[in-house]
């Protein structure tokens, strides 16, 4: 039966005896090997009760097997729901409650703490570790290595990816088969991917960048991936000579530049380095070119929209900009409800086949951000010049992006405010040489309280994923406010701008 995404990305693997996934230990999986894993995982999920339309929630280490679960979920016509591995059981509790998945797949080491959460939300708990061990692989043993995909069309849901929420509530972005396939097709064409490409893949696959941009493009075009569980500079340097292209967050590129072994020779045969998910400093762009001769291609997207803009492959890759609207994607810059004059700052709005179908079970949030005529209000502030290049100048909603991961200050502030001695708090992102931005907290004390910044941070440590925890904090008497009573975060950012420098 037709299945839009499966037919384009996974079915063609049936004829591929060449390497699809190259692993750090030098072993590899052919397209056929991988497709057999997809089929066995699909049969196992079906045995666990998954039917078309069910959500399959997954919080496991990146591995060929976890990528196969994505394929399996697509094959069954289910909705793939990957979760950041750093989320704590409390955070997972919210996601399972909101998405009510049929199956929740977690690491065996966390099964004990997550089992009550799965039970509470009637999800069937299965396990899988980074080495392919767990109850899912047990269930896969002996299953057929072929699967007839479920009937799914372009408008059916393929995945839900959660964004961070300004009020601490994450929203599940519903992505259709068309959203994912159209974007992969446009990017593959624009960035000239072919079956001869070997993509160095060190991004996590619980996020749109690693899961959709990187994996989908590679699967669609018949190339291979050097599939690394995490970004480790030594491993990347060792394997880079086998690659033709790499996709990364800016932190990857600053880490490579920190390594003296990263030379022009080592990158000599590469044809493309892509950066996104957070602003790439113009300084990094320039240093990278000086070291390697390559101009990093920066693009811009988000969970809800996939990719929206990209610097050109052949034309001028302008440092500090995110390039031009993708073919088929409309971009406009809006302030006070109207398009701004050229060069003025406004909020980016986008419309096209890449734009999601709305937030899972949040019709009001959907109405607030997705206009009836299809324009999505991104919340990113930007300018667009006469040539069409977009430059992002800030984030309307004060999102902090640290090492490529999003942290909404409100979520952290709410926890800090509960700490004894804290009257109120402001969480901001400050420039950080390694993470791009680091989470920083400004704590206002209750009168007479003897508050230590370190003790306050220690008090929330177990309640938040590590990447969301402030890297440092200061204690002050009062937070600065404007006449409307709003905390002036800009002032705080200026005051502490140099905190992590040096
Ligand atoms: P996410 O939904 O996690 O992909 O985060 C999306 C947000 O990351 C966007 O709304 C932007 O604020 C930011 N972002 C993504 N790519 C870039 C980029 N190239 N430059 C600046 N910000 C970016």
XYZ file of C-alpha atoms and ligand atoms in Angstrom:
525
model
C 0.000 0.000 0.000
C 1.255 3.530 -0.636
C 3.034 5.149 2.269
C 4.468 8.547 1.285
C 7.507 8.646 3.529
C 8.260 4.930 3.652
C 8.171 4.630 -0.145
C 10.623 7.505 -0.571
C 13.060 6.871 2.274
C 12.977 3.220 3.291
C 11.573 1.036 0.497
C 14.517 1.822 -1.859
C 16.897 0.242 0.676
C 15.653 -3.182 -0.456
C 18.042 -3.095 -3.403
C 21.020 -1.660 -1.542
C 23.833 -4.044 -0.738
C 26.297 -1.195 -0.261
C 27.003 0.459 3.087
C 24.257 2.638 4.513
C 25.504 3.136 8.074
C 29.205 3.238 8.873
C 29.854 2.880 12.603
C 32.759 4.243 14.667
C 34.292 0.789 15.192
C 34.628 0.382 11.427
C 31.684 -2.015 11.045
C 28.786 -1.155 8.772
C 25.209 -2.015 7.843
C 24.035 -2.298 4.273
C 20.739 -0.802 3.164
C 19.248 -4.296 3.121
C 20.526 -5.062 6.657
C 19.005 -1.855 7.917
C 15.672 -2.418 6.172
C 15.475 -5.856 7.787
C 15.928 -4.159 11.192
C 13.161 -1.710 10.308
C 10.842 -4.597 9.395
C 11.611 -6.624 12.520
C 11.163 -3.559 14.731
C 7.833 -2.842 13.025
C 6.596 -6.389 13.658
C 7.761 -6.146 17.280
C 5.959 -2.829 17.805
C 2.857 -4.320 16.238
C 3.130 -7.242 18.642
C 3.258 -4.680 21.457
C -0.069 -3.303 20.239
C 0.888 -0.440 17.926
C -1.593 0.265 15.134
C -1.884 3.023 12.542
C -2.148 6.452 14.156
C -0.670 5.394 17.513
C 2.199 7.387 18.972
C 5.508 5.598 19.575
C 7.510 7.540 22.172
C 11.244 6.926 22.224
C 13.922 8.113 24.673
C 17.006 6.088 23.839
C 20.630 6.476 22.773
C 21.333 7.083 19.110
C 22.156 3.840 17.291
C 21.244 2.064 14.045
C 18.498 0.325 16.007
C 16.948 3.571 17.261
C 16.968 4.928 13.701
C 15.285 1.683 12.638
C 12.512 2.370 15.170
C 11.824 5.612 13.280
C 11.511 3.589 10.063
C 9.361 0.996 11.817
C 7.029 3.625 13.116
C 6.643 5.122 9.631
C 6.033 1.637 8.182
C 3.209 0.990 10.649
C 1.623 4.354 9.907
C 2.310 5.296 13.526
C 3.503 8.663 14.792
C 7.165 8.743 15.842
C 7.787 10.750 19.002
C 11.469 11.082 19.902
C 12.437 12.611 23.254
C 15.684 14.223 24.348
C 17.665 11.641 26.316
C 18.399 14.270 28.977
C 14.766 14.602 30.059
C 14.098 13.515 33.647
C 11.202 11.186 34.602
C 9.151 14.231 35.678
C 9.578 15.750 32.255
C 8.828 12.440 30.499
C 5.673 12.199 32.605
C 4.347 15.337 30.932
C 5.136 14.109 27.409
C 3.524 10.715 27.924
C 0.500 12.316 29.528
C 0.082 14.714 26.642
C 0.800 12.331 23.773
C -0.620 9.089 25.265
C 1.672 6.807 23.223
C 0.902 3.101 22.818
C 4.565 2.231 23.402
C 7.313 4.004 25.323
C 10.841 2.862 24.512
C 13.534 3.776 27.038
C 17.039 2.815 28.075
C 17.103 -0.368 30.237
C 19.159 1.548 32.835
C 16.269 3.970 33.319
C 13.473 1.402 33.102
C 13.005 1.224 36.853
C 12.440 4.945 37.299
C 10.356 5.254 34.134
C 8.145 2.174 34.546
C 5.695 3.948 36.909
C 5.476 6.834 34.440
C 4.667 4.463 31.566
C 2.111 2.643 33.716
C 0.440 5.901 34.746
C -0.178 6.718 31.090
C -0.997 3.161 29.960
C 2.021 2.955 27.667
C 3.630 -0.413 26.974
C 7.245 -0.066 28.215
C 10.001 -1.500 26.023
C 13.751 -1.036 26.373
C 16.739 -0.563 24.087
C 20.295 0.484 24.888
C 22.957 2.005 22.658
C 24.385 -1.435 21.893
C 21.128 -2.881 20.639
C 20.243 -4.742 23.852
C 16.831 -4.640 25.555
C 13.302 -5.994 25.482
C 12.601 -4.513 22.031
C 15.437 -6.469 20.365
C 14.250 -9.551 22.299
C 10.812 -9.067 20.812
C 12.338 -8.535 17.357
C 14.162 -11.871 17.370
C 12.503 -14.251 14.948
C 10.211 -11.593 13.459
C 9.998 -11.438 9.634
C 12.533 -9.194 7.918
C 9.990 -7.765 5.505
C 7.020 -5.531 6.168
C 4.120 -4.363 4.025
C 3.804 -0.676 4.944
C 0.503 0.754 6.154
C -1.413 3.027 3.812
C -0.389 6.619 4.564
C -0.801 9.736 2.446
C 0.926 13.110 2.401
C -1.406 14.674 4.977
C -1.116 11.897 7.542
C 1.031 12.439 10.620
C 4.506 10.932 10.624
C 5.958 12.458 13.783
C 5.385 14.679 16.778
C 8.378 16.631 18.011
C 8.054 18.588 21.216
C 9.284 22.153 21.415
C 10.062 23.829 24.718
C 7.226 25.960 26.023
C 7.487 29.502 27.343
C 5.313 28.615 30.286
C 7.147 25.382 30.927
C 4.607 23.482 28.842
C 6.148 21.939 25.763
C 4.071 21.784 22.611
C 3.979 18.781 20.300
C 4.516 19.893 16.706
C 2.551 17.585 14.404
C 4.558 16.831 11.266
C 3.005 15.180 8.240
C 4.539 12.917 5.629
C 4.396 15.847 3.197
C 6.130 18.220 5.631
C 9.082 15.878 6.018
C 9.386 14.633 2.469
C 8.982 17.993 0.757
C 11.696 19.509 2.913
C 14.122 16.627 2.369
C 13.557 16.841 -1.393
C 14.172 20.581 -1.547
C 17.315 20.424 0.613
C 18.762 17.388 -1.147
C 18.437 19.210 -4.437
C 19.699 22.554 -3.156
C 22.713 21.077 -1.385
C 23.400 18.636 -4.257
C 23.234 15.383 -2.315
C 23.691 12.182 -4.356
C 24.232 8.490 -3.720
C 27.978 9.165 -3.688
C 27.760 11.256 -0.544
C 28.948 10.037 2.823
C 27.420 12.243 5.511
C 29.217 12.556 8.821
C 26.259 12.305 11.209
C 27.121 13.245 14.789
C 23.849 15.027 15.653
C 21.258 13.589 18.030
C 18.241 11.993 16.339
C 15.614 13.268 18.769
C 15.709 16.682 17.082
C 14.671 17.898 13.646
C 18.269 18.611 12.581
C 19.705 15.115 13.026
C 16.526 13.131 12.465
C 14.997 14.891 9.505
C 17.508 17.224 7.867
C 20.454 14.830 8.082
C 18.935 11.325 8.045
C 16.060 11.993 5.648
C 18.249 13.681 3.050
C 20.751 10.854 3.152
C 18.063 8.140 2.976
C 16.277 9.954 0.148
C 19.356 10.328 -2.013
C 20.797 6.860 -1.461
C 24.027 7.944 0.207
C 25.774 6.615 3.304
C 26.088 8.002 6.816
C 28.971 7.764 9.258
C 26.652 7.296 12.191
C 28.184 8.498 15.471
C 26.375 8.242 18.815
C 27.555 11.712 19.873
C 29.954 14.421 18.752
C 33.433 13.505 19.916
C 36.114 15.633 18.255
C 38.742 12.863 18.110
C 36.334 10.403 16.483
C 35.147 13.032 14.021
C 38.735 13.895 13.080
C 39.515 10.196 12.601
C 36.518 9.536 10.353
C 36.295 12.828 8.477
C 38.585 11.590 5.682
C 35.865 9.059 4.746
C 33.133 11.699 4.536
C 32.035 14.120 1.837
C 29.637 16.242 3.873
C 28.907 17.137 7.489
C 25.990 18.778 9.269
C 26.399 20.314 12.686
C 25.423 22.869 15.267
C 27.861 25.784 15.660
C 29.455 24.116 18.699
C 30.718 21.295 16.460
C 32.595 23.788 14.337
C 34.129 25.700 17.235
C 35.272 22.384 18.725
C 36.873 21.342 15.458
C 38.636 24.696 15.254
C 39.974 24.122 18.769
C 41.713 20.950 17.566
C 45.121 21.598 15.981
C 44.737 18.308 14.057
C 41.830 19.839 12.131
C 43.668 21.034 9.052
C 43.012 22.064 5.475
C 44.292 18.657 4.383
C 41.912 16.764 6.629
C 38.937 18.652 5.190
C 40.367 18.705 1.669
C 38.056 16.154 0.048
C 34.870 17.448 1.819
C 32.358 19.176 -0.406
C 29.999 20.647 2.209
C 29.766 21.741 5.842
C 26.269 22.807 6.967
C 25.465 24.653 10.195
C 22.174 25.408 11.915
C 19.934 25.187 15.005
C 21.664 28.193 16.565
C 23.471 31.279 15.312
C 26.896 30.631 13.844
C 29.141 33.499 14.838
C 30.498 35.341 11.806
C 33.850 34.989 13.574
C 33.587 31.178 13.414
C 32.638 31.329 9.742
C 35.734 33.404 8.957
C 38.084 31.278 11.090
C 36.752 28.101 9.475
C 37.409 29.417 6.016
C 40.892 30.549 6.985
C 41.684 27.080 8.365
C 40.051 24.858 5.751
C 39.219 26.953 2.716
C 35.551 25.938 3.157
C 32.749 28.410 3.665
C 30.230 26.864 6.081
C 26.715 26.870 4.624
C 24.336 28.210 7.264
C 20.619 27.472 7.180
C 17.676 28.258 9.434
C 14.715 26.201 10.545
C 12.752 25.039 13.513
C 10.813 22.072 14.850
C 7.472 23.358 13.572
C 8.587 24.219 10.062
C 11.577 22.046 9.192
C 14.015 24.213 7.222
C 13.007 27.641 5.928
C 16.066 29.398 4.544
C 19.534 28.448 3.410
C 22.621 30.113 2.089
C 23.168 29.083 -1.531
C 25.317 26.164 -2.618
C 26.972 27.974 -5.505
C 26.288 31.622 -4.761
C 27.398 33.890 -1.982
C 27.376 32.245 1.475
C 27.141 35.295 3.688
C 28.511 34.986 7.213
C 26.047 36.055 9.878
C 23.021 35.474 7.627
C 20.805 32.421 7.258
C 20.486 32.906 3.526
C 17.480 32.903 1.220
C 13.991 31.364 1.462
C 14.028 27.760 0.237
C 12.316 27.040 -3.084
C 8.599 26.609 -2.390
C 8.837 28.271 1.039
C 7.475 31.792 1.451
C 9.104 34.048 4.028
C 7.950 37.474 5.201
C 9.046 39.786 7.988
C 6.140 41.234 9.929
C 5.695 43.824 12.657
C 2.407 45.101 14.047
C 0.530 42.896 11.594
C 2.105 44.247 8.402
C 5.211 43.451 6.386
C 8.066 45.733 7.383
C 10.023 47.847 4.893
C 13.144 46.198 3.537
C 15.894 45.982 6.137
C 13.642 46.650 9.140
C 13.320 44.205 12.042
C 10.204 42.094 12.425
C 9.078 38.580 13.205
C 9.727 35.950 10.546
C 6.599 34.276 9.221
C 6.761 31.278 6.878
C 4.316 29.391 4.696
C 4.801 26.297 2.581
C 4.578 22.501 2.445
C 7.200 22.373 5.219
C 4.970 24.042 7.813
C 3.503 21.698 10.449
C -0.137 20.779 10.916
C -0.505 22.370 14.368
C 0.231 21.558 17.998
C -0.950 18.202 19.294
C -4.123 18.716 21.320
C -3.530 22.452 21.673
C -5.932 24.113 19.240
C -5.614 27.460 20.972
C -1.822 27.520 20.787
C -2.120 26.477 17.168
C -4.466 29.384 16.434
C -2.101 31.814 18.157
C 0.879 30.862 16.028
C -0.442 29.372 12.801
C -2.632 31.754 10.825
C -5.663 30.403 8.994
C -4.103 31.241 5.638
C -1.096 29.028 6.435
C 1.459 31.575 7.683
C 3.349 30.407 10.777
C 4.579 33.061 13.201
C 8.048 31.829 14.095
C 8.802 34.208 16.957
C 12.261 34.839 15.535
C 13.217 38.435 14.913
C 15.022 39.164 11.678
C 15.737 41.492 8.805
C 15.771 40.714 5.079
C 17.949 42.638 2.642
C 17.335 43.608 -0.981
C 18.875 40.351 -2.229
C 16.529 38.317 -0.042
C 19.117 37.273 2.575
C 17.640 36.881 6.049
C 19.575 37.864 9.175
C 18.254 36.719 12.539
C 18.674 39.369 15.188
C 17.082 37.817 18.200
C 14.348 35.646 19.535
C 11.140 37.288 20.410
C 10.499 34.836 23.169
C 13.868 34.895 24.946
C 14.656 31.329 24.133
C 18.190 30.345 25.160
C 20.008 27.995 22.789
C 22.891 26.256 24.470
C 24.972 23.784 22.470
C 22.101 23.557 19.967
C 19.457 22.744 22.602
C 16.600 25.049 23.464
C 16.005 26.249 26.984
C 13.020 28.414 27.788
C 13.921 30.614 30.752
C 10.477 30.418 32.288
C 10.779 26.730 33.018
C 14.044 27.234 34.908
C 12.803 30.383 36.623
C 9.754 28.614 37.986
C 11.964 26.054 39.731
C 14.444 28.642 41.021
C 11.615 30.709 42.443
C 10.678 27.782 44.650
C 14.122 27.689 46.286
C 14.166 28.988 49.824
C 15.485 32.535 49.974
C 14.769 33.292 46.294
C 12.235 36.052 45.792
C 12.291 35.892 42.025
C 14.660 34.992 39.246
C 15.553 35.855 35.669
C 17.191 33.298 33.423
C 19.046 34.547 30.371
C 21.478 33.256 27.773
C 24.982 34.715 27.789
C 27.616 34.343 25.073
C 29.745 31.294 25.749
C 32.785 30.267 23.696
C 31.837 26.577 23.622
C 28.039 26.404 23.844
C 27.196 29.516 21.821
C 25.045 30.567 24.739
C 25.107 29.420 28.339
C 22.150 29.475 30.716
C 22.679 32.089 33.455
C 20.451 32.936 36.401
C 20.004 36.203 38.244
C 18.435 35.619 41.652
C 16.734 38.314 43.701
C 16.779 37.513 47.430
C 14.075 37.697 49.985
C 14.864 40.392 52.514
C 17.126 39.082 55.237
C 17.709 35.756 53.489
C 21.207 34.404 53.348
C 21.198 33.037 49.817
C 24.143 31.463 48.032
C 23.996 31.193 44.245
C 25.663 27.771 44.245
C 23.252 26.383 46.830
C 20.290 27.618 44.765
C 21.623 25.883 41.646
C 22.281 22.694 43.607
C 18.682 22.771 44.859
C 17.224 22.419 41.349
C 19.858 20.070 39.914
C 17.779 16.902 40.164
C 14.686 18.499 38.732
C 15.952 19.572 35.324
C 17.752 18.067 32.364
C 21.405 18.962 32.605
C 21.475 21.169 29.525
C 18.784 23.370 31.079
C 20.630 23.926 34.344
C 22.221 27.368 34.708
C 25.999 27.237 34.326
C 26.301 30.073 36.845
C 24.174 32.425 38.908
C 24.460 35.705 40.797
C 22.493 37.022 43.729
C 21.136 40.594 43.576
C 18.777 42.711 45.685
C 16.278 43.504 42.899
C 15.685 42.649 39.248
C 15.618 45.689 36.927
C 12.100 46.450 35.626
C 10.607 48.836 33.117
C 7.623 51.056 33.810
C 5.261 48.301 32.746
C 6.732 46.073 35.428
C 8.509 43.770 32.975
C 11.942 42.498 33.925
C 14.506 44.078 31.591
C 16.442 41.076 30.444
C 18.359 43.136 27.905
C 19.945 45.079 30.745
C 20.885 41.862 32.502
C 22.423 40.476 29.318
C 24.496 43.635 28.957
C 25.585 43.647 32.589
C 26.772 40.043 32.563
C 27.788 39.806 28.878
C 31.412 38.962 29.658
C 30.738 36.415 32.385
C 31.784 33.370 30.353
C 34.351 35.100 28.207
C 37.972 34.902 28.786
P 14.292 24.134 17.211
O 12.817 24.161 17.179
O 14.868 23.425 18.361
O 14.855 23.647 15.947
O 14.779 25.630 17.397
C 14.405 26.567 16.459
C 15.015 27.894 16.732
O 16.436 27.828 16.612
C 14.601 28.903 15.709
O 13.319 29.430 15.976
C 15.705 29.919 15.810
O 15.470 30.791 16.889
C 16.917 29.074 16.117
N 17.745 28.814 14.946
C 17.747 27.760 14.124
N 18.678 27.895 13.162
C 19.286 29.083 13.386
C 20.329 29.805 12.748
N 20.964 29.330 11.706
N 20.671 31.012 13.268
C 20.032 31.511 14.346
N 19.054 30.880 14.994
C 18.679 29.673 14.529
